[in-house]
CSV table of C-alpha atoms and ligand atoms in Angstrom, one decimal:
chain,number,residue,atom,x,y,z
Y,705,MET,CA,-7.2,36.4,28.3
Y,706,THR,CA,-6.4,34.4,25.1
Y,707,THR,CA,-4.5,31.2,25.2
Y,708,ALA,CA,-1.9,30.6,22.5
Y,709,GLY,CA,-2.7,27.8,20.0
Y,710,PRO,CA,-0.5,24.9,19.3
Y,711,ALA,CA,3.0,25.8,18.2
Y,712,ALA,CA,4.0,25.4,14.5
Y,713,LEU,CA,6.6,22.7,13.7
Y,714,THR,CA,10.2,23.5,13.2
Y,715,SER,CA,11.8,22.9,9.8
Y,716,GLU,CA,13.7,20.0,11.3
Y,717,GLN,CA,10.4,18.4,12.5
Y,718,ILE,CA,8.9,19.0,9.1
Y,719,GLY,CA,11.9,17.1,7.6
Y,720,THR,CA,11.0,14.2,9.9
Y,721,LEU,CA,7.5,14.1,8.6
Y,722,ALA,CA,8.6,14.3,5.0
Y,723,ARG,CA,11.1,11.4,5.5
Y,724,ALA,CA,8.4,9.2,7.1
Y,725,VAL,CA,5.9,10.0,4.3
Y,726,GLY,CA,8.6,9.3,1.7
Y,727,ARG,CA,9.1,5.7,2.9
Y,728,ALA,CA,5.4,4.8,2.5
Y,729,PRO,CA,4.6,2.1,-0.1
Y,730,SER,CA,3.0,3.3,-3.3
Y,731,VAL,CA,1.8,2.0,-6.6
Y,732,HIS,CA,4.9,1.3,-8.7
Y,733,ASN,CA,6.9,3.2,-6.1
Y,734,SER,CA,5.5,6.4,-7.7
Y,735,ARG,CA,4.9,8.4,-4.4
Y,736,PRO,CA,1.9,10.2,-5.9
Y,737,TRP,CA,1.7,12.8,-3.1
Y,738,GLN,CA,3.1,16.1,-2.0
Y,739,LEU,CA,3.0,17.8,1.4
Y,740,LEU,CA,1.7,21.4,1.9
Y,741,VAL,CA,2.5,22.9,5.3
Y,742,ARG,CA,0.1,25.6,6.5
Y,743,GLY,CA,1.1,26.5,10.1
Y,744,THR,CA,-0.2,23.6,12.2
Y,745,GLU,CA,-2.0,22.0,9.3
Y,746,VAL,CA,-0.3,19.7,6.8
Y,747,ASP,CA,-2.2,18.9,3.7
Y,748,LEU,CA,-1.5,15.7,1.7
Y,749,LEU,CA,-2.0,16.6,-2.0
Y,750,GLU,CA,-2.6,13.9,-4.6
Y,751,ARG,CA,-0.2,14.2,-7.6
Y,752,ARG,CA,-2.7,13.2,-10.3
Y,753,SER,CA,-0.1,13.4,-13.0
Y,754,VAL,CA,1.2,10.0,-11.7
Y,755,VAL,CA,-0.7,7.6,-13.9
Y,756,PRO,CA,0.3,4.0,-14.3
Y,757,ARG,CA,-2.9,3.7,-16.4
Y,758,ARG,CA,-2.8,-0.1,-16.9
Y,759,GLN,CA,-2.0,-0.9,-13.3
Y,760,ASP,CA,-4.4,1.7,-11.9
Y,761,PRO,CA,-7.0,2.8,-14.5
Y,762,PHE,CA,-9.3,4.4,-11.9
Y,763,GLY,CA,-6.8,6.0,-9.6
Y,764,ARG,CA,-7.7,3.7,-6.7
Y,765,ASP,CA,-4.1,2.7,-6.1
Y,766,ARG,CA,-3.1,6.3,-6.1
Y,767,MET,CA,-5.6,7.1,-3.4
Y,768,MET,CA,-4.6,4.1,-1.3
Y,769,SER,CA,-0.9,5.1,-1.7
Y,770,CYS,CA,-1.9,8.5,-0.3
Y,771,GLY,CA,-3.7,6.7,2.6
Y,772,ALA,CA,-0.5,4.7,3.4
Y,773,ALA,CA,1.5,8.0,3.3
Y,774,LEU,CA,-1.1,9.5,5.7
Y,775,THR,CA,-0.6,6.8,8.2
Y,776,ASN,CA,3.1,7.5,8.2
Y,777,LEU,CA,2.5,11.2,8.6
Y,778,GLU,CA,0.2,10.7,11.5
Y,779,LEU,CA,2.6,8.4,13.3
Y,780,ALA,CA,5.5,10.8,12.7
Y,781,VAL,CA,3.5,13.7,14.2
Y,782,ARG,CA,2.6,11.6,17.3
Y,783,VAL,CA,6.2,10.5,17.8
Y,784,LEU,CA,7.2,14.1,17.7
Y,785,GLY,CA,5.1,14.4,20.8
Y,786,ARG,CA,2.1,16.2,19.3
Y,787,ASP,CA,-1.6,15.3,19.0
Y,788,CYS,CA,-2.7,14.7,15.5
Y,789,HIS,CA,-6.1,14.7,13.9
Y,790,VAL,CA,-6.5,13.5,10.3
Y,791,ALA,CA,-9.5,14.4,8.1
Y,792,PHE,CA,-10.4,13.4,4.6
Y,793,ARG,CA,-10.9,16.4,2.2
Y,794,ASP,CA,-12.5,16.1,-1.2
Y,795,GLY,CA,-10.6,19.0,-2.6
Y,796,GLU,CA,-9.1,19.6,-6.0
Y,797,ASP,CA,-5.7,18.3,-5.0
Y,798,ALA,CA,-5.8,18.0,-1.2
Y,799,VAL,CA,-7.0,14.5,-0.1
Y,800,ALA,CA,-6.5,14.9,3.6
Y,801,THR,CA,-5.4,17.4,6.3
Y,802,ALA,CA,-3.4,16.4,9.4
Y,803,THR,CA,-4.1,19.0,12.1
Y,804,ILE,CA,-1.2,19.1,14.6
Y,805,GLY,CA,-2.4,19.7,18.1
Y,806,ARG,CA,-1.0,20.3,21.5
Y,807,PRO,CA,1.9,18.3,23.1
Y,808,ARG,CA,0.9,14.8,23.9
Y,809,ALA,CA,3.2,11.8,24.7
Y,810,ALA,CA,3.1,9.2,21.9
Y,811,SER,CA,2.0,5.7,23.0
Y,812,ALA,CA,4.4,2.7,22.9
Y,813,ARG,CA,2.4,1.4,20.0
Y,814,ASP,CA,2.9,4.6,18.0
Y,815,PHE,CA,6.7,4.3,18.6
Y,816,ASP,CA,6.7,0.6,17.5
Y,817,LEU,CA,4.8,1.4,14.3
Y,818,TYR,CA,6.9,4.5,13.6
Y,819,GLU,CA,10.1,2.5,14.0
Y,820,ALA,CA,8.8,-0.1,11.6
Y,821,ILE,CA,8.4,2.5,8.8
Y,822,GLY,CA,12.1,2.1,7.7
Y,823,ARG,CA,12.1,-1.7,8.0
Y,824,ARG,CA,8.9,-2.3,6.0
Y,825,ARG,CA,9.4,-3.4,2.4
Y,826,SER,CA,7.5,-5.4,-0.3
Y,827,HIS,CA,8.5,-9.0,0.2
Y,828,ARG,CA,7.1,-10.6,-3.0
Y,829,HIS,CA,9.0,-13.9,-2.4
Y,830,GLU,CA,7.7,-17.1,-0.9
Y,831,PHE,CA,7.3,-17.2,2.8
Y,832,ASP,CA,8.5,-19.8,5.3
Y,833,HIS,CA,5.1,-21.5,5.1
Y,834,GLY,CA,3.6,-21.7,8.5
Y,835,ARG,CA,0.6,-20.3,10.2
Y,836,VAL,CA,1.2,-17.0,11.9
Y,837,PRO,CA,0.1,-17.5,15.6
Y,838,ALA,CA,-3.5,-16.6,16.2
Y,839,ALA,CA,-2.8,-13.7,18.5
Y,840,VAL,CA,-0.5,-12.1,16.0
Y,841,HIS,CA,-3.0,-12.6,13.3
Y,842,ALA,CA,-5.7,-11.0,15.5
Y,843,ALA,CA,-3.4,-8.1,16.2
Y,844,LEU,CA,-2.9,-7.4,12.4
Y,845,VAL,CA,-6.7,-7.6,11.8
Y,846,ALA,CA,-7.3,-5.2,14.7
Y,847,ALA,CA,-4.7,-2.8,13.5
Y,848,GLY,CA,-6.5,-2.4,10.2
Y,849,GLU,CA,-10.1,-2.2,11.3
Y,850,ALA,CA,-11.5,1.2,10.9
Y,851,THR,CA,-15.0,2.6,10.2
Y,852,GLY,CA,-16.1,1.0,6.9
Y,853,VAL,CA,-12.9,-1.0,6.5
Y,854,HIS,CA,-12.9,-4.8,6.9
Y,855,LEU,CA,-10.0,-7.3,6.9
Y,856,VAL,CA,-11.2,-10.6,5.6
Y,857,VAL,CA,-9.5,-14.0,5.5
Y,858,PRO,CA,-10.4,-15.3,2.0
Y,859,ALA,CA,-12.4,-18.5,1.9
Y,860,HIS,CA,-13.1,-20.8,-1.1
Y,861,LEU,CA,-9.5,-20.9,-2.2
Y,862,ASP,CA,-10.2,-23.2,-5.1
Y,863,ARG,CA,-12.3,-20.4,-6.7
Y,864,PHE,CA,-9.8,-17.8,-5.7
Y,865,ALA,CA,-7.1,-19.8,-7.4
Y,866,GLN,CA,-9.2,-20.1,-10.6
Y,867,LEU,CA,-9.8,-16.3,-10.7
Y,868,LEU,CA,-6.1,-15.5,-10.0
Y,869,GLY,CA,-4.9,-17.9,-12.6
Y,870,PHE,CA,-7.3,-16.3,-15.1
Y,871,ALA,CA,-6.2,-12.7,-14.2
Y,872,THR,CA,-2.6,-13.6,-14.4
Y,873,ARG,CA,-3.0,-15.1,-17.9
Y,874,VAL,CA,-4.9,-11.9,-19.0
Y,875,LEU,CA,-2.2,-9.6,-17.7
Y,876,ARG,CA,0.6,-11.7,-19.2
Y,877,GLU,CA,-1.0,-11.3,-22.6
Y,878,ASP,CA,-1.9,-7.6,-22.2
Y,879,ARG,CA,0.7,-5.8,-24.3
Y,880,GLY,CA,-0.2,-2.4,-22.9
Y,881,TYR,CA,0.2,-3.6,-19.3
Y,882,GLN,CA,3.5,-5.3,-20.2
Y,883,ARG,CA,4.9,-2.1,-21.9
Y,884,GLU,CA,3.9,0.0,-18.9
Y,885,LEU,CA,5.4,-2.4,-16.3
Y,886,ALA,CA,8.7,-2.6,-18.3
Y,887,LYS,CA,8.8,1.2,-18.3
Y,888,TRP,CA,8.4,1.4,-14.5
Y,889,ILE,CA,11.0,-1.3,-14.0
Y,890,ALA,CA,13.3,0.7,-16.3
Y,891,HIS,CA,12.9,3.8,-14.0
Y,892,VAL,CA,15.1,2.0,-11.5
Y,893,THR,CA,17.7,0.6,-13.8
Y,894,GLY,CA,17.8,3.6,-16.2
Y,895,PRO,CA,19.3,5.2,-18.0
Y,896,PRO,CA,18.3,7.6,-16.7
Y,897,ALA,CA,17.4,6.1,-13.3
Y,898,THR,CA,14.7,8.3,-11.9
Y,899,GLY,CA,14.6,6.7,-8.5
Y,900,ASP,CA,10.9,5.7,-8.6
Y,901,GLY,CA,9.7,2.5,-10.1
Y,902,VAL,CA,10.0,-1.2,-9.1
Y,903,PRO,CA,13.4,-3.0,-9.1
Y,904,GLU,CA,13.2,-6.1,-11.2
Y,905,ASP,CA,14.9,-8.3,-8.6
Y,906,THR,CA,12.1,-7.6,-6.2
Y,907,LEU,CA,9.6,-9.4,-8.5
Y,908,SER,CA,9.8,-13.0,-7.6
Y,909,PRO,CA,9.2,-15.6,-10.3
Y,910,GLU,CA,9.1,-18.5,-7.8
Y,911,ALA,CA,6.3,-17.2,-5.7
Y,912,PRO,CA,2.6,-17.8,-6.7
Y,913,PRO,CA,1.4,-15.3,-9.3
Y,914,VAL,CA,-0.7,-13.9,-6.5
Y,915,ALA,CA,2.5,-12.5,-5.0
Y,916,GLY,CA,3.4,-9.6,-7.1
Y,917,LEU,CA,3.3,-7.8,-10.5
Y,918,VAL,CA,3.0,-9.9,-13.6
Y,919,PRO,CA,5.9,-9.8,-16.1
Y,920,ALA,CA,5.2,-11.7,-19.4
Y,921,ASP,CA,7.2,-14.7,-18.3
Y,922,THR,CA,5.3,-15.2,-15.0
Y,923,PRO,CA,4.5,-18.9,-14.7
Y,924,VAL,CA,0.9,-19.8,-14.0
Y,925,PRO,CA,0.6,-23.2,-12.3
Y,926,GLY,CA,-2.6,-25.3,-12.6
Y,927,ASP,CA,-5.6,-24.3,-10.5
Y,928,ASP,CA,-5.0,-27.1,-8.0
Y,929,VAL,CA,-1.4,-26.2,-7.5
Y,930,LEU,CA,-2.2,-22.6,-7.1
Y,931,ALA,CA,-5.0,-23.3,-4.6
Y,932,GLY,CA,-2.5,-25.4,-2.6
Y,933,ARG,CA,0.0,-22.5,-2.6
Y,934,LEU,CA,-2.8,-20.0,-1.5
Y,935,ALA,CA,-3.7,-22.4,1.3
Y,936,ALA,CA,-0.1,-22.1,2.6
Y,937,GLU,CA,-0.2,-18.3,2.6
Y,938,ASN,CA,-1.5,-15.9,5.2
Y,939,LEU,CA,-3.8,-13.7,3.3
Y,940,LEU,CA,-6.1,-10.8,4.2
Y,941,VAL,CA,-8.4,-8.9,1.8
Y,942,VAL,CA,-8.9,-5.3,2.6
Y,943,CYS,CA,-12.5,-4.4,1.8
Y,944,THR,CA,-14.5,-1.2,2.1
Y,945,ASP,CA,-18.3,-0.8,2.3
Y,946,GLY,CA,-18.3,1.3,-0.9
Y,947,ASP,CA,-15.8,2.6,-3.4
Y,948,THR,CA,-15.6,6.4,-2.7
Y,949,ARG,CA,-12.3,8.2,-2.7
Y,950,ALA,CA,-12.6,8.6,1.1
Y,951,GLU,CA,-13.0,4.8,1.4
Y,952,GLN,CA,-10.0,4.2,-0.8
Y,953,LEU,CA,-8.0,6.5,1.3
Y,954,ALA,CA,-9.2,4.7,4.5
Y,955,ALA,CA,-8.2,1.4,2.9
Y,956,GLY,CA,-4.7,2.7,2.2
Y,957,MET,CA,-4.4,3.9,5.8
Y,958,ALA,CA,-5.6,0.6,7.2
Y,959,LEU,CA,-3.3,-1.4,4.8
Y,960,GLN,CA,-0.3,0.5,6.0
Y,961,ARG,CA,-1.2,0.0,9.7
Y,962,VAL,CA,-1.5,-3.7,9.1
Y,963,TRP,CA,1.8,-3.8,7.2
Y,964,LEU,CA,3.6,-1.8,9.9
Y,965,THR,CA,2.1,-4.0,12.6
Y,966,ALA,CA,3.4,-7.1,10.8
Y,967,THR,CA,6.8,-5.5,10.4
Y,968,ALA,CA,6.9,-4.6,14.1
Y,969,LYS,CA,6.2,-8.3,14.8
Y,970,ALA,CA,9.2,-9.4,12.6
Y,971,LEU,CA,6.9,-10.5,9.8
Y,972,ALA,CA,7.2,-9.5,6.1
Y,973,GLY,CA,4.4,-8.7,3.7
Y,974,SER,CA,3.4,-7.6,0.2
Y,975,VAL,CA,0.3,-6.2,-1.4
Y,976,ILE,CA,-1.4,-7.1,-4.6
Y,977,THR,CA,-4.0,-4.9,-6.3
Y,978,GLN,CA,-3.3,-5.4,-10.0
Y,979,PRO,CA,-5.9,-8.2,-10.7
Y,980,LEU,CA,-8.5,-6.1,-8.8
Y,981,HIS,CA,-8.5,-3.5,-11.6
Y,982,LEU,CA,-9.9,-6.1,-14.0
Y,983,THR,CA,-13.6,-5.3,-13.7
Y,984,GLY,CA,-14.7,-8.9,-14.1
Y,985,PHE,CA,-12.2,-10.2,-11.6
Y,986,ARG,CA,-13.3,-7.8,-8.9
Y,987,ALA,CA,-17.0,-8.5,-9.3
Y,988,ARG,CA,-16.4,-12.3,-9.3
Y,989,LEU,CA,-14.2,-12.1,-6.3
Y,990,VAL,CA,-16.9,-10.4,-4.3
Y,991,SER,CA,-19.5,-13.0,-5.3
Y,992,GLU,CA,-17.4,-16.2,-5.2
Y,993,LEU,CA,-15.5,-15.4,-2.0
Y,994,VAL,CA,-18.7,-13.9,-0.5
Y,995,LEU,CA,-16.8,-10.7,0.5
Y,996,PRO,CA,-18.5,-8.1,2.8
Y,997,GLY,CA,-17.7,-5.1,0.5
Y,998,VAL,CA,-15.5,-3.8,-2.2
Y,999,PRO,CA,-12.0,-5.5,-2.3
Y,1000,GLN,CA,-9.3,-2.8,-2.4
Y,1001,ALA,CA,-6.1,-4.8,-1.8
Y,1002,ILE,CA,-4.9,-8.3,-0.9
Y,1003,PHE,CA,-2.2,-8.4,1.7
Y,1004,ARG,CA,0.0,-11.5,2.1
Y,1005,PHE,CA,2.3,-11.9,5.0
Y,1006,GLY,CA,4.5,-14.4,6.8
Y,1007,CYS,CA,8.1,-15.1,8.0
Y,1008,ALA,CA,10.6,-14.1,5.4
Y,1009,GLU,CA,12.9,-16.9,4.2
Y,1010,VAL,CA,15.3,-14.4,2.5
Y,1011,PRO,CA,15.9,-10.8,3.5
Y,1012,VAL,CA,14.8,-8.2,0.9
Y,1013,ALA,CA,16.7,-5.0,0.2
Y,1014,PRO,CA,14.8,-1.7,0.5
Y,1015,SER,CA,13.6,-0.3,-2.8
Y,1016,PRO,CA,15.0,3.0,-3.9
Y,1017,ARG,CA,13.2,6.3,-3.6
Y,1018,MET,CA,13.3,9.5,-5.7
Y,1019,PRO,CA,15.0,12.3,-3.9
Y,1020,LEU,CA,12.6,13.8,-1.4
Y,1021,ASP,CA,10.3,16.4,-2.7
Y,1022,GLU,CA,10.5,19.4,-0.3
Y,1023,PRO,CA,7.2,20.2,1.3
Y,1024,PHE,CA,5.5,23.3,0.0
Y,1025,PHE,CA,4.7,26.1,2.5
Y,1026,GLU,CA,1.8,28.5,2.6
E,1456,FMN,C1,-1.9,0.9,-3.3
E,1456,FMN,C2,-0.8,0.0,-3.6
E,1456,FMN,C3,-0.9,-0.9,-4.6
E,1456,FMN,C4,0.2,-1.8,-4.9
E,1456,FMN,N1,0.0,-2.8,-5.8
E,1456,FMN,C5,0.9,-3.7,-6.0
E,1456,FMN,C6,0.7,-4.8,-6.8
E,1456,FMN,O1,-0.3,-5.0,-7.4
E,1456,FMN,N2,1.7,-5.7,-6.9
E,1456,FMN,C7,2.9,-5.6,-6.3
E,1456,FMN,O2,3.8,-6.4,-6.4
E,1456,FMN,N3,3.1,-4.5,-5.5
E,1456,FMN,C8,2.2,-3.6,-5.3
E,1456,FMN,N4,2.4,-2.5,-4.5
E,1456,FMN,C9,3.7,-2.4,-3.8
E,1456,FMN,C10,4.5,-1.3,-4.4
E,1456,FMN,O3,5.0,-1.7,-5.7
E,1456,FMN,C11,5.7,-0.9,-3.5
E,1456,FMN,O4,5.2,-0.4,-2.3
E,1456,FMN,C12,6.7,0.0,-4.1
E,1456,FMN,O5,7.3,-0.6,-5.2
E,1456,FMN,C13,7.8,0.5,-3.1
E,1456,FMN,O6,8.5,-0.6,-2.6
E,1456,FMN,P1,8.5,-1.0,-1.0
E,1456,FMN,O7,7.1,-1.4,-0.6
E,1456,FMN,O8,9.5,-2.1,-0.9
E,1456,FMN,O9,8.9,0.2,-0.2
E,1456,FMN,C14,1.4,-1.7,-4.2
E,1456,FMN,C15,1.5,-0.7,-3.2
E,1456,FMN,C16,0.4,0.2,-2.9
E,1456,FMN,C17,0.6,1.2,-1.8
């Protein structure tokens, strides 16, 4: 006697997956992915045509964005009451496959993180400066820990401040970076407004330069002031053992789990990667902060002083079917 395999998803359920994936954070809000549904397997394809070359010269942010989308996909499958197994694929376009298994009740934690998907947003403003309780901090770190991924509280903030100040000055003067950033901001304001890109009012001039993207008028305080501001922040550096595409994907998955955990605990957060693409910055960050691996992203979090509106999204790409 043969037993039937897991049932395929309905089109309504596939819509649920696509909406969850569509709310994931991504480099410049570019959503560099596409879903391909093959029965009970859903491939996450990387859209390599998305190239913010100055922000993301090596495609690391694109892979991490795909990782963040994959976390949302996995949570949505679980909340639909199905088992889910996610595997990295080093294919031409497919970066991962989510295999949808048999019925299985989602955990309370899956529900909490899934519900946080719609409330998570990039909060690039200053936080209400105060330490996050140790237990909450530990929960965030635990949420992101995965094989080969490490969440590190940065030490040596004086050196960190020097490096960030330097990187910010470089990016402020980099005409190519500025042109590209202006273009992605213009995607939102148009004309024509394409629905991707970063709204200008979400970039905060009053926060430390560590807090977001770097328009040409970003103020750079002195190293001491910046070190003081960093000391008042809650920061985690997402590091991986190496720098393979699988590790970048894992870093993105971990980052999103940490971000959703923070959101579920009524905290806000934002992510910074742009200085990490300056080769000298990355190498010096590893040596000066004595990091245990390759820094992929810096996550800052805390209590929001002001609410932030959700950023727009392009109209949903319909998943492909095979
Ligand atoms: C891999 C990755 C890298 C990012 N890098 C930066 C960054 O360097 N600076 C920044 O301000 N935001 C960064 N972001 C945040 C995105 O700009 C943000 O997710 C996107 O604009 C959508 O907005 P939302 O997070 O509010 O939904 C990054 C996000 C991801 C996933």
